[in-house]
JSON list of C-alpha atoms in Angstrom, two decimals:
[
{"chain": "A", "resi": 1, "resn": "MET", "atom": "CA", "xyz": [-41.21, 33.41, 57.81]},
{"chain": "A", "resi": 2, "resn": "THR", "atom": "CA", "xyz": [-42.21, 31.41, 54.45]},
{"chain": "A", "resi": 3, "resn": "SER", "atom": "CA", "xyz": [-44.19, 27.71, 55.23]},
{"chain": "A", "resi": 4, "resn": "ALA", "atom": "CA", "xyz": [-42.47, 25.14, 52.83]},
{"chain": "A", "resi": 5, "resn": "SER", "atom": "CA", "xyz": [-44.99, 23.71, 52.33]},
{"chain": "A", "resi": 6, "resn": "ALA", "atom": "CA", "xyz": [-45.15, 26.95, 50.00]},
{"chain": "A", "resi": 7, "resn": "TRP", "atom": "CA", "xyz": [-42.15, 25.87, 48.34]},
{"chain": "A", "resi": 8, "resn": "ALA", "atom": "CA", "xyz": [-43.58, 22.88, 46.46]},
{"chain": "A", "resi": 9, "resn": "ALA", "atom": "CA", "xyz": [-45.96, 24.36, 43.23]},
{"chain": "A", "resi": 10, "resn": "PRO", "atom": "CA", "xyz": [-42.38, 26.23, 42.35]},
{"chain": "A", "resi": 11, "resn": "LEU", "atom": "CA", "xyz": [-40.14, 23.13, 42.70]},
{"chain": "A", "resi": 12, "resn": "ILE", "atom": "CA", "xyz": [-43.03, 21.06, 40.82]},
{"chain": "A", "resi": 13, "resn": "GLU", "atom": "CA", "xyz": [-42.86, 23.15, 38.15]},
{"chain": "A", "resi": 14, "resn": "LEU", "atom": "CA", "xyz": [-39.32, 25.18, 37.78]},
{"chain": "A", "resi": 15, "resn": "LEU", "atom": "CA", "xyz": [-37.89, 21.04, 38.13]},
{"chain": "A", "resi": 16, "resn": "GLY", "atom": "CA", "xyz": [-41.07, 20.07, 36.13]},
{"chain": "A", "resi": 17, "resn": "LEU", "atom": "CA", "xyz": [-41.37, 17.23, 38.31]},
{"chain": "A", "resi": 18, "resn": "ALA", "atom": "CA", "xyz": [-44.01, 14.15, 37.59]},
{"chain": "A", "resi": 19, "resn": "HIS", "atom": "CA", "xyz": [-44.79, 13.92, 41.11]},
{"chain": "A", "resi": 20, "resn": "PRO", "atom": "CA", "xyz": [-45.29, 15.55, 44.42]},
{"chain": "A", "resi": 21, "resn": "PRO", "atom": "CA", "xyz": [-42.23, 16.38, 46.80]},
{"chain": "A", "resi": 22, "resn": "VAL", "atom": "CA", "xyz": [-42.08, 14.41, 49.75]},
{"chain": "A", "resi": 23, "resn": "ALA", "atom": "CA", "xyz": [-41.00, 15.98, 53.33]},
{"chain": "A", "resi": 24, "resn": "ILE", "atom": "CA", "xyz": [-39.33, 14.05, 55.49]},
{"chain": "A", "resi": 25, "resn": "THR", "atom": "CA", "xyz": [-39.16, 14.83, 59.61]},
{"chain": "A", "resi": 26, "resn": "PHE", "atom": "CA", "xyz": [-36.83, 13.53, 62.46]},
{"chain": "A", "resi": 27, "resn": "ASP", "atom": "CA", "xyz": [-38.26, 13.49, 66.15]},
{"chain": "A", "resi": 28, "resn": "THR", "atom": "CA", "xyz": [-35.85, 11.96, 68.73]},
{"chain": "A", "resi": 29, "resn": "GLN", "atom": "CA", "xyz": [-39.49, 12.38, 70.91]},
{"chain": "A", "resi": 30, "resn": "PRO", "atom": "CA", "xyz": [-42.35, 9.17, 70.22]},
{"chain": "A", "resi": 31, "resn": "ALA", "atom": "CA", "xyz": [-44.64, 10.27, 66.74]},
{"chain": "A", "resi": 32, "resn": "THR", "atom": "CA", "xyz": [-47.06, 12.03, 67.97]},
{"chain": "A", "resi": 33, "resn": "SER", "atom": "CA", "xyz": [-49.89, 9.45, 65.68]},
{"chain": "A", "resi": 34, "resn": "SER", "atom": "CA", "xyz": [-49.74, 5.83, 65.82]},
{"chain": "A", "resi": 35, "resn": "ASP", "atom": "CA", "xyz": [-49.68, 4.15, 62.03]},
{"chain": "A", "resi": 36, "resn": "SER", "atom": "CA", "xyz": [-50.50, 0.53, 64.33]},
{"chain": "A", "resi": 37, "resn": "GLY", "atom": "CA", "xyz": [-51.29, -0.84, 61.16]},
{"chain": "A", "resi": 38, "resn": "LEU", "atom": "CA", "xyz": [-48.42, 0.51, 58.88]},
{"chain": "A", "resi": 39, "resn": "PRO", "atom": "CA", "xyz": [-47.62, -2.18, 55.64]},
{"chain": "A", "resi": 40, "resn": "ALA", "atom": "CA", "xyz": [-44.19, -3.62, 56.48]},
{"chain": "A", "resi": 41, "resn": "GLN", "atom": "CA", "xyz": [-42.11, -1.90, 53.87]},
{"chain": "A", "resi": 42, "resn": "PRO", "atom": "CA", "xyz": [-38.02, -3.74, 53.10]},
{"chain": "A", "resi": 43, "resn": "ALA", "atom": "CA", "xyz": [-36.19, -0.89, 53.68]},
{"chain": "A", "resi": 44, "resn": "GLY", "atom": "CA", "xyz": [-37.55, 2.67, 54.43]},
{"chain": "A", "resi": 45, "resn": "CYS", "atom": "CA", "xyz": [-36.71, 3.86, 51.22]},
{"chain": "A", "resi": 46, "resn": "CYS", "atom": "CA", "xyz": [-40.58, 1.69, 49.84]},
{"chain": "A", "resi": 47, "resn": "PHE", "atom": "CA", "xyz": [-41.82, 4.73, 52.41]},
{"chain": "A", "resi": 48, "resn": "TRP", "atom": "CA", "xyz": [-40.93, 7.74, 49.60]},
{"chain": "A", "resi": 49, "resn": "GLU", "atom": "CA", "xyz": [-43.54, 6.80, 47.30]},
{"chain": "A", "resi": 50, "resn": "PRO", "atom": "CA", "xyz": [-46.88, 5.99, 49.45]},
{"chain": "A", "resi": 51, "resn": "ALA", "atom": "CA", "xyz": [-45.55, 9.95, 50.93]},
{"chain": "A", "resi": 52, "resn": "GLN", "atom": "CA", "xyz": [-46.42, 11.59, 47.88]},
{"chain": "A", "resi": 53, "resn": "ARG", "atom": "CA", "xyz": [-50.17, 11.34, 48.38]},
{"chain": "A", "resi": 54, "resn": "GLN", "atom": "CA", "xyz": [-49.94, 10.39, 52.45]},
{"chain": "A", "resi": 55, "resn": "SER", "atom": "CA", "xyz": [-48.69, 11.46, 55.97]},
{"chain": "A", "resi": 56, "resn": "LEU", "atom": "CA", "xyz": [-46.90, 7.61, 56.91]},
{"chain": "A", "resi": 57, "resn": "ASP", "atom": "CA", "xyz": [-45.11, 8.35, 60.56]},
{"chain": "A", "resi": 58, "resn": "THR", "atom": "CA", "xyz": [-41.95, 5.22, 61.21]},
{"chain": "A", "resi": 59, "resn": "ARG", "atom": "CA", "xyz": [-40.34, 4.12, 63.96]},
{"chain": "A", "resi": 60, "resn": "ALA", "atom": "CA", "xyz": [-37.02, 1.81, 63.50]},
{"chain": "A", "resi": 61, "resn": "ALA", "atom": "CA", "xyz": [-38.73, -1.38, 63.85]},
{"chain": "A", "resi": 62, "resn": "ASP", "atom": "CA", "xyz": [-39.96, -0.13, 60.45]},
{"chain": "A", "resi": 63, "resn": "HIS", "atom": "CA", "xyz": [-36.72, 0.55, 59.01]},
{"chain": "A", "resi": 64, "resn": "ALA", "atom": "CA", "xyz": [-35.30, -2.82, 60.34]},
{"chain": "A", "resi": 65, "resn": "ASN", "atom": "CA", "xyz": [-35.89, -5.51, 57.34]},
{"chain": "A", "resi": 66, "resn": "CYS", "atom": "CA", "xyz": [-33.15, -3.14, 55.31]},
{"chain": "A", "resi": 67, "resn": "SER", "atom": "CA", "xyz": [-30.14, -3.40, 57.75]},
{"chain": "A", "resi": 68, "resn": "THR", "atom": "CA", "xyz": [-27.96, -0.81, 55.48]},
{"chain": "A", "resi": 69, "resn": "GLY", "atom": "CA", "xyz": [-31.17, 1.33, 55.53]},
{"chain": "A", "resi": 70, "resn": "SER", "atom": "CA", "xyz": [-31.53, 1.22, 59.30]},
{"chain": "A", "resi": 71, "resn": "TYR", "atom": "CA", "xyz": [-27.72, 1.85, 58.99]},
{"chain": "A", "resi": 72, "resn": "THR", "atom": "CA", "xyz": [-27.96, 5.30, 56.73]},
{"chain": "A", "resi": 73, "resn": "HIS", "atom": "CA", "xyz": [-31.28, 6.46, 58.67]},
{"chain": "A", "resi": 74, "resn": "GLY", "atom": "CA", "xyz": [-29.18, 5.91, 62.47]},
{"chain": "A", "resi": 75, "resn": "LEU", "atom": "CA", "xyz": [-31.23, 3.12, 63.82]},
{"chain": "A", "resi": 76, "resn": "ILE", "atom": "CA", "xyz": [-28.40, 0.58, 63.76]},
{"chain": "A", "resi": 77, "resn": "ASP", "atom": "CA", "xyz": [-24.79, 0.71, 65.24]},
{"chain": "A", "resi": 78, "resn": "MET", "atom": "CA", "xyz": [-21.62, -0.69, 62.24]},
{"chain": "A", "resi": 79, "resn": "ALA", "atom": "CA", "xyz": [-21.47, -3.81, 64.40]},
{"chain": "A", "resi": 80, "resn": "THR", "atom": "CA", "xyz": [-25.78, -4.49, 63.92]},
{"chain": "A", "resi": 81, "resn": "ALA", "atom": "CA", "xyz": [-25.94, -3.16, 59.96]},
{"chain": "A", "resi": 82, "resn": "ALA", "atom": "CA", "xyz": [-23.10, -5.41, 59.48]},
{"chain": "A", "resi": 83, "resn": "SER", "atom": "CA", "xyz": [-23.71, -8.66, 61.36]},
{"chain": "A", "resi": 84, "resn": "GLY", "atom": "CA", "xyz": [-27.43, -8.71, 59.20]},
{"chain": "A", "resi": 85, "resn": "ALA", "atom": "CA", "xyz": [-27.95, -11.85, 57.03]},
{"chain": "A", "resi": 86, "resn": "ASP", "atom": "CA", "xyz": [-28.56, -8.76, 54.41]},
{"chain": "A", "resi": 87, "resn": "THR", "atom": "CA", "xyz": [-25.14, -6.86, 54.35]},
{"chain": "A", "resi": 88, "resn": "ALA", "atom": "CA", "xyz": [-23.97, -10.58, 54.66]},
{"chain": "A", "resi": 89, "resn": "ALA", "atom": "CA", "xyz": [-25.41, -11.38, 51.23]},
{"chain": "A", "resi": 90, "resn": "LEU", "atom": "CA", "xyz": [-25.04, -7.74, 49.34]},
{"chain": "A", "resi": 91, "resn": "ILE", "atom": "CA", "xyz": [-20.86, -8.12, 50.41]},
{"chain": "A", "resi": 92, "resn": "SER", "atom": "CA", "xyz": [-21.12, -11.65, 49.59]},
{"chain": "A", "resi": 93, "resn": "SER", "atom": "CA", "xyz": [-22.48, -10.27, 45.77]},
{"chain": "A", "resi": 94, "resn": "GLY", "atom": "CA", "xyz": [-19.43, -8.35, 45.03]},
{"chain": "A", "resi": 95, "resn": "TRP", "atom": "CA", "xyz": [-22.14, -5.06, 46.09]},
{"chain": "A", "resi": 96, "resn": "ILE", "atom": "CA", "xyz": [-21.09, -3.31, 48.02]},
{"chain": "A", "resi": 97, "resn": "THR", "atom": "CA", "xyz": [-17.18, -4.07, 49.98]},
{"chain": "A", "resi": 98, "resn": "PRO", "atom": "CA", "xyz": [-16.82, -4.12, 54.16]},
{"chain": "A", "resi": 99, "resn": "ALA", "atom": "CA", "xyz": [-14.56, -1.01, 53.00]},
{"chain": "A", "resi": 100, "resn": "ASP", "atom": "CA", "xyz": [-17.07, 1.08, 51.16]},
{"chain": "A", "resi": 101, "resn": "PHE", "atom": "CA", "xyz": [-19.80, -0.23, 53.88]},
{"chain": "A", "resi": 102, "resn": "ASP", "atom": "CA", "xyz": [-17.36, 2.01, 55.63]},
{"chain": "A", "resi": 103, "resn": "LEU", "atom": "CA", "xyz": [-17.91, 5.20, 53.93]},
{"chain": "A", "resi": 104, "resn": "VAL", "atom": "CA", "xyz": [-21.45, 5.21, 53.66]},
{"chain": "A", "resi": 105, "resn": "GLY", "atom": "CA", "xyz": [-22.86, 8.44, 55.00]},
{"chain": "A", "resi": 106, "resn": "ARG", "atom": "CA", "xyz": [-24.54, 8.62, 58.64]},
{"chain": "A", "resi": 107, "resn": "LEU", "atom": "CA", "xyz": [-27.57, 10.73, 60.39]},
{"chain": "A", "resi": 108, "resn": "PRO", "atom": "CA", "xyz": [-25.49, 11.89, 63.63]},
{"chain": "A", "resi": 109, "resn": "PHE", "atom": "CA", "xyz": [-28.83, 11.18, 65.92]},
{"chain": "A", "resi": 110, "resn": "ARG", "atom": "CA", "xyz": [-31.51, 7.93, 66.30]},
{"chain": "A", "resi": 111, "resn": "PRO", "atom": "CA", "xyz": [-34.69, 9.54, 65.95]},
{"chain": "A", "resi": 112, "resn": "THR", "atom": "CA", "xyz": [-37.38, 8.46, 67.50]},
{"chain": "A", "resi": 113, "resn": "SER", "atom": "CA", "xyz": [-39.84, 7.90, 64.69]},
{"chain": "A", "resi": 114, "resn": "ILE", "atom": "CA", "xyz": [-39.52, 8.90, 60.89]},
{"chain": "A", "resi": 115, "resn": "ARG", "atom": "CA", "xyz": [-42.47, 11.21, 59.46]},
{"chain": "A", "resi": 116, "resn": "TYR", "atom": "CA", "xyz": [-42.80, 10.52, 54.87]},
{"chain": "A", "resi": 117, "resn": "GLU", "atom": "CA", "xyz": [-45.40, 13.10, 54.09]},
{"chain": "A", "resi": 118, "resn": "PRO", "atom": "CA", "xyz": [-46.58, 15.42, 51.22]},
{"chain": "A", "resi": 119, "resn": "LEU", "atom": "CA", "xyz": [-44.64, 18.39, 51.58]},
{"chain": "A", "resi": 120, "resn": "THR", "atom": "CA", "xyz": [-47.86, 20.47, 50.41]},
{"chain": "A", "resi": 121, "resn": "VAL", "atom": "CA", "xyz": [-48.27, 19.33, 53.93]},
{"chain": "A", "resi": 122, "resn": "ALA", "atom": "CA", "xyz": [-44.50, 18.96, 55.92]},
{"chain": "A", "resi": 123, "resn": "ALA", "atom": "CA", "xyz": [-44.98, 22.40, 58.37]},
{"chain": "A", "resi": 124, "resn": "SER", "atom": "CA", "xyz": [-40.59, 21.43, 59.84]},
{"chain": "A", "resi": 125, "resn": "PRO", "atom": "CA", "xyz": [-39.44, 18.85, 57.54]},
{"chain": "A", "resi": 126, "resn": "ASP", "atom": "CA", "xyz": [-35.79, 18.47, 57.69]},
{"chain": "A", "resi": 127, "resn": "ILE", "atom": "CA", "xyz": [-35.24, 17.04, 54.25]},
{"chain": "A", "resi": 128, "resn": "VAL", "atom": "CA", "xyz": [-37.23, 17.21, 50.95]},
{"chain": "A", "resi": 129, "resn": "LEU", "atom": "CA", "xyz": [-36.90, 14.58, 48.48]},
{"chain": "A", "resi": 130, "resn": "VAL", "atom": "CA", "xyz": [-37.68, 14.74, 45.32]},
{"chain": "A", "resi": 131, "resn": "GLN", "atom": "CA", "xyz": [-38.09, 12.79, 41.66]},
{"chain": "A", "resi": 132, "resn": "LEU", "atom": "CA", "xyz": [-36.05, 13.90, 39.00]},
{"chain": "A", "resi": 133, "resn": "SER", "atom": "CA", "xyz": [-35.92, 13.40, 35.07]},
{"chain": "A", "resi": 134, "resn": "PRO", "atom": "CA", "xyz": [-32.63, 13.69, 33.24]},
{"chain": "A", "resi": 135, "resn": "ALA", "atom": "CA", "xyz": [-34.03, 17.72, 31.99]},
{"chain": "A", "resi": 136, "resn": "SER", "atom": "CA", "xyz": [-35.09, 18.03, 35.99]},
{"chain": "A", "resi": 137, "resn": "LEU", "atom": "CA", "xyz": [-32.00, 16.94, 36.88]},
{"chain": "A", "resi": 138, "resn": "MET", "atom": "CA", "xyz": [-29.92, 19.00, 34.46]},
{"chain": "A", "resi": 139, "resn": "THR", "atom": "CA", "xyz": [-32.24, 22.23, 35.50]},
{"chain": "A", "resi": 140, "resn": "LEU", "atom": "CA", "xyz": [-30.36, 22.56, 39.09]},
{"chain": "A", "resi": 141, "resn": "GLN", "atom": "CA", "xyz": [-27.04, 21.66, 38.19]},
{"chain": "A", "resi": 142, "resn": "GLY", "atom": "CA", "xyz": [-26.91, 24.62, 36.69]},
{"chain": "A", "resi": 143, "resn": "ALA", "atom": "CA", "xyz": [-28.79, 26.35, 39.26]},
{"chain": "A", "resi": 144, "resn": "CYS", "atom": "CA", "xyz": [-26.68, 24.46, 42.45]},
{"chain": "A", "resi": 145, "resn": "PRO", "atom": "CA", "xyz": [-23.90, 23.51, 40.66]},
{"chain": "A", "resi": 146, "resn": "ASP", "atom": "CA", "xyz": [-22.40, 22.38, 44.12]},
{"chain": "A", "resi": 147, "resn": "LEU", "atom": "CA", "xyz": [-24.78, 20.02, 44.09]},
{"chain": "A", "resi": 148, "resn": "ARG", "atom": "CA", "xyz": [-23.08, 15.96, 45.24]},
{"chain": "A", "resi": 149, "resn": "LEU", "atom": "CA", "xyz": [-23.74, 13.19, 43.26]},
{"chain": "A", "resi": 150, "resn": "ALA", "atom": "CA", "xyz": [-23.82, 9.87, 44.82]},
{"chain": "A", "resi": 151, "resn": "THR", "atom": "CA", "xyz": [-22.90, 6.45, 45.85]},
{"chain": "A", "resi": 152, "resn": "ARG", "atom": "CA", "xyz": [-24.70, 3.25, 46.93]},
{"chain": "A", "resi": 153, "resn": "PRO", "atom": "CA", "xyz": [-26.71, 2.93, 48.93]},
{"chain": "A", "resi": 154, "resn": "GLN", "atom": "CA", "xyz": [-28.97, 5.45, 47.69]},
{"chain": "A", "resi": 155, "resn": "CYS", "atom": "CA", "xyz": [-31.13, 5.95, 51.10]},
{"chain": "A", "resi": 156, "resn": "GLN", "atom": "CA", "xyz": [-27.32, 7.30, 51.81]},
{"chain": "A", "resi": 157, "resn": "ILE", "atom": "CA", "xyz": [-28.48, 10.68, 50.33]},
{"chain": "A", "resi": 158, "resn": "ILE", "atom": "CA", "xyz": [-30.49, 11.42, 54.06]},
{"chain": "A", "resi": 159, "resn": "PRO", "atom": "CA", "xyz": [-27.77, 11.74, 55.48]},
{"chain": "A", "resi": 160, "resn": "LEU", "atom": "CA", "xyz": [-26.25, 13.44, 52.72]},
{"chain": "A", "resi": 161, "resn": "ALA", "atom": "CA", "xyz": [-29.37, 16.10, 52.14]},
{"chain": "A", "resi": 162, "resn": "TYR", "atom": "CA", "xyz": [-29.18, 16.78, 56.68]},
{"chain": "A", "resi": 163, "resn": "SER", "atom": "CA", "xyz": [-25.56, 17.81, 56.79]},
{"chain": "A", "resi": 164, "resn": "GLY", "atom": "CA", "xyz": [-26.21, 20.63, 54.35]},
{"chain": "A", "resi": 165, "resn": "GLN", "atom": "CA", "xyz": [-25.88, 18.80, 51.16]},
{"chain": "A", "resi": 166, "resn": "ILE", "atom": "CA", "xyz": [-27.61, 18.78, 47.85]},
{"chain": "A", "resi": 167, "resn": "ALA", "atom": "CA", "xyz": [-27.51, 15.22, 47.66]},
{"chain": "A", "resi": 168, "resn": "VAL", "atom": "CA", "xyz": [-29.02, 13.03, 43.83]},
{"chain": "A", "resi": 169, "resn": "SER", "atom": "CA", "xyz": [-29.13, 9.52, 43.62]},
{"chain": "A", "resi": 170, "resn": "PRO", "atom": "CA", "xyz": [-28.73, 7.67, 39.66]},
{"chain": "A", "resi": 171, "resn": "GLY", "atom": "CA", "xyz": [-30.86, 5.16, 42.23]},
{"chain": "A", "resi": 172, "resn": "CYS", "atom": "CA", "xyz": [-28.99, 1.90, 42.60]},
{"chain": "A", "resi": 173, "resn": "ALA", "atom": "CA", "xyz": [-29.87, -1.93, 42.04]},
{"chain": "A", "resi": 174, "resn": "VAL", "atom": "CA", "xyz": [-31.42, -2.45, 45.56]},
{"chain": "A", "resi": 175, "resn": "SER", "atom": "CA", "xyz": [-32.98, 0.07, 45.60]},
{"chain": "A", "resi": 176, "resn": "ARG", "atom": "CA", "xyz": [-35.02, 0.52, 42.66]},
{"chain": "A", "resi": 177, "resn": "ALA", "atom": "CA", "xyz": [-35.63, -3.50, 43.43]},
{"chain": "A", "resi": 178, "resn": "ARG", "atom": "CA", "xyz": [-37.37, -3.24, 46.19]},
{"chain": "A", "resi": 179, "resn": "THR", "atom": "CA", "xyz": [-39.49, 0.41, 45.27]},
{"chain": "A", "resi": 180, "resn": "GLY", "atom": "CA", "xyz": [-39.51, -0.10, 41.23]},
{"chain": "A", "resi": 181, "resn": "LEU", "atom": "CA", "xyz": [-38.69, 3.70, 40.35]},
{"chain": "A", "resi": 182, "resn": "PRO", "atom": "CA", "xyz": [-38.14, 4.09, 36.57]},
{"chain": "A", "resi": 183, "resn": "ALA", "atom": "CA", "xyz": [-35.62, 3.65, 34.86]},
{"chain": "A", "resi": 184, "resn": "GLN", "atom": "CA", "xyz": [-35.32, 7.23, 33.51]},
{"chain": "A", "resi": 185, "resn": "GLU", "atom": "CA", "xyz": [-35.86, 8.83, 36.90]},
{"chain": "A", "resi": 186, "resn": "MET", "atom": "CA", "xyz": [-33.73, 10.01, 39.94]},
{"chain": "A", "resi": 187, "resn": "THR", "atom": "CA", "xyz": [-33.67, 10.82, 43.54]},
{"chain": "A", "resi": 188, "resn": "CYS", "atom": "CA", "xyz": [-32.55, 14.45, 44.96]},
{"chain": "A", "resi": 189, "resn": "ALA", "atom": "CA", "xyz": [-33.28, 14.72, 48.60]},
{"chain": "A", "resi": 190, "resn": "LEU", "atom": "CA", "xyz": [-32.84, 19.09, 49.38]},
{"chain": "A", "resi": 191, "resn": "PRO", "atom": "CA", "xyz": [-32.01, 20.29, 52.84]},
{"chain": "A", "resi": 192, "resn": "ALA", "atom": "CA", "xyz": [-35.98, 22.20, 53.37]},
{"chain": "A", "resi": 193, "resn": "ALA", "atom": "CA", "xyz": [-33.49, 24.87, 55.22]},
{"chain": "A", "resi": 194, "resn": "SER", "atom": "CA", "xyz": [-31.80, 25.58, 51.37]},
{"chain": "A", "resi": 195, "resn": "LEU", "atom": "CA", "xyz": [-35.07, 25.55, 49.55]},
{"chain": "A", "resi": 196, "resn": "PRO", "atom": "CA", "xyz": [-35.59, 30.21, 49.68]},
{"chain": "A", "resi": 197, "resn": "THR", "atom": "CA", "xyz": [-32.15, 29.90, 48.12]},
{"chain": "A", "resi": 198, "resn": "VAL", "atom": "CA", "xyz": [-32.26, 26.73, 45.90]},
{"chain": "A", "resi": 199, "resn": "ILE", "atom": "CA", "xyz": [-35.92, 27.78, 44.34]},
{"chain": "A", "resi": 200, "resn": "ASP", "atom": "CA", "xyz": [-35.06, 31.19, 43.82]},
{"chain": "A", "resi": 201, "resn": "ARG", "atom": "CA", "xyz": [-31.33, 30.04, 41.62]},
{"chain": "A", "resi": 202, "resn": "LEU", "atom": "CA", "xyz": [-34.29, 27.85, 39.53]},
{"chain": "A", "resi": 203, "resn": "ARG", "atom": "CA", "xyz": [-36.00, 30.82, 38.29]},
{"chain": "A", "resi": 204, "resn": "GLN", "atom": "CA", "xyz": [-32.76, 32.29, 37.21]},
{"chain": "A", "resi": 205, "resn": "ALA", "atom": "CA", "xyz": [-31.77, 29.16, 36.43]},
{"chain": "A", "resi": 206, "resn": "VAL", "atom": "CA", "xyz": [-35.03, 28.22, 34.06]},
{"chain": "A", "resi": 207, "resn": "ALA", "atom": "CA", "xyz": [-34.64, 31.74, 33.13]},
{"chain": "A", "resi": 208, "resn": "ALA", "atom": "CA", "xyz": [-31.26, 31.93, 31.98]},
{"chain": "A", "resi": 209, "resn": "ASP", "atom": "CA", "xyz": [-32.21, 27.98, 29.71]},
{"chain": "A", "resi": 210, "resn": "GLN", "atom": "CA", "xyz": [-35.05, 29.45, 28.18]},
{"chain": "A", "resi": 211, "resn": "THR", "atom": "CA", "xyz": [-33.26, 32.25, 26.77]},
{"chain": "A", "resi": 212, "resn": "ALA", "atom": "CA", "xyz": [-29.99, 30.22, 25.67]},
{"chain": "A", "resi": 213, "resn": "ALA", "atom": "CA", "xyz": [-32.80, 27.86, 24.18]},
{"chain": "A", "resi": 214, "resn": "ASP", "atom": "CA", "xyz": [-34.42, 29.81, 21.88]},
{"chain": "A", "resi": 215, "resn": "TYR", "atom": "CA", "xyz": [-31.80, 30.58, 20.72]},
{"chain": "A", "resi": 216, "resn": "ALA", "atom": "CA", "xyz": [-29.96, 27.37, 19.31]},
{"chain": "A", "resi": 217, "resn": "ALA", "atom": "CA", "xyz": [-33.52, 26.37, 18.36]},
{"chain": "A", "resi": 218, "resn": "ALA", "atom": "CA", "xyz": [-32.61, 29.49, 15.51]},
{"chain": "A", "resi": 219, "resn": "ASP", "atom": "CA", "xyz": [-29.99, 28.40, 15.02]},
{"chain": "A", "resi": 220, "resn": "ARG", "atom": "CA", "xyz": [-31.22, 24.72, 14.48]},
{"chain": "A", "resi": 221, "resn": "ARG", "atom": "CA", "xyz": [-33.86, 26.51, 12.23]},
{"chain": "A", "resi": 222, "resn": "ARG", "atom": "CA", "xyz": [-31.64, 28.36, 10.10]},
{"chain": "A", "resi": 223, "resn": "PHE", "atom": "CA", "xyz": [-29.36, 25.27, 9.53]},
{"chain": "A", "resi": 224, "resn": "ALA", "atom": "CA", "xyz": [-32.05, 23.30, 8.42]},
{"chain": "A", "resi": 225, "resn": "THR", "atom": "CA", "xyz": [-33.08, 25.83, 5.61]},
{"chain": "A", "resi": 226, "resn": "LEU", "atom": "CA", "xyz": [-29.01, 24.84, 4.14]},
{"chain": "A", "resi": 227, "resn": "ASP", "atom": "CA", "xyz": [-30.20, 21.64, 3.40]}
]
């Protein structure tokens, strides 16, 4: 069986990624390493970018500054999330309603630890995150037309991918402000188990796109000579 780390290079090449894919692994047992010096972050999504370069073992306390993210990651229940001052601020702003919150995806279990790391060093991840440009989203959608465009909050792409869906988020105002995600990029969560199939479909989609683009480019040149 091919190691998950072997799929990093084809993902980068086929999707034209500007950033390395990130692997997320959930464990119901205590983490084998201790990142006691892990810098505090305003939300779990803030671990995504540094995990492009290093492995980060996190626990519930490391996600506790964001009630919404703690809820989507199965770390707290709905009542606890709803009682958070940060949740109250989001609801009072009109950014999300209590009814919206009821529909937000959530992991079906409570992980003891969550590891974020470059896909190139991951052993058996649950989810793979990639940052997409509009062009790479076009390619991925052509390969996997059943992918899901998720509503806010952005972090619910994690439980959606865990459930087996390819989930893309255009970002949400809260996560973009906290992470500094560039306006021209969006985040996609892929079920790690689907990577072999996704790669095969991407190869077919990229080849088809190139053939179609070559035809369209020739057509453009033909019409340009008529000016």
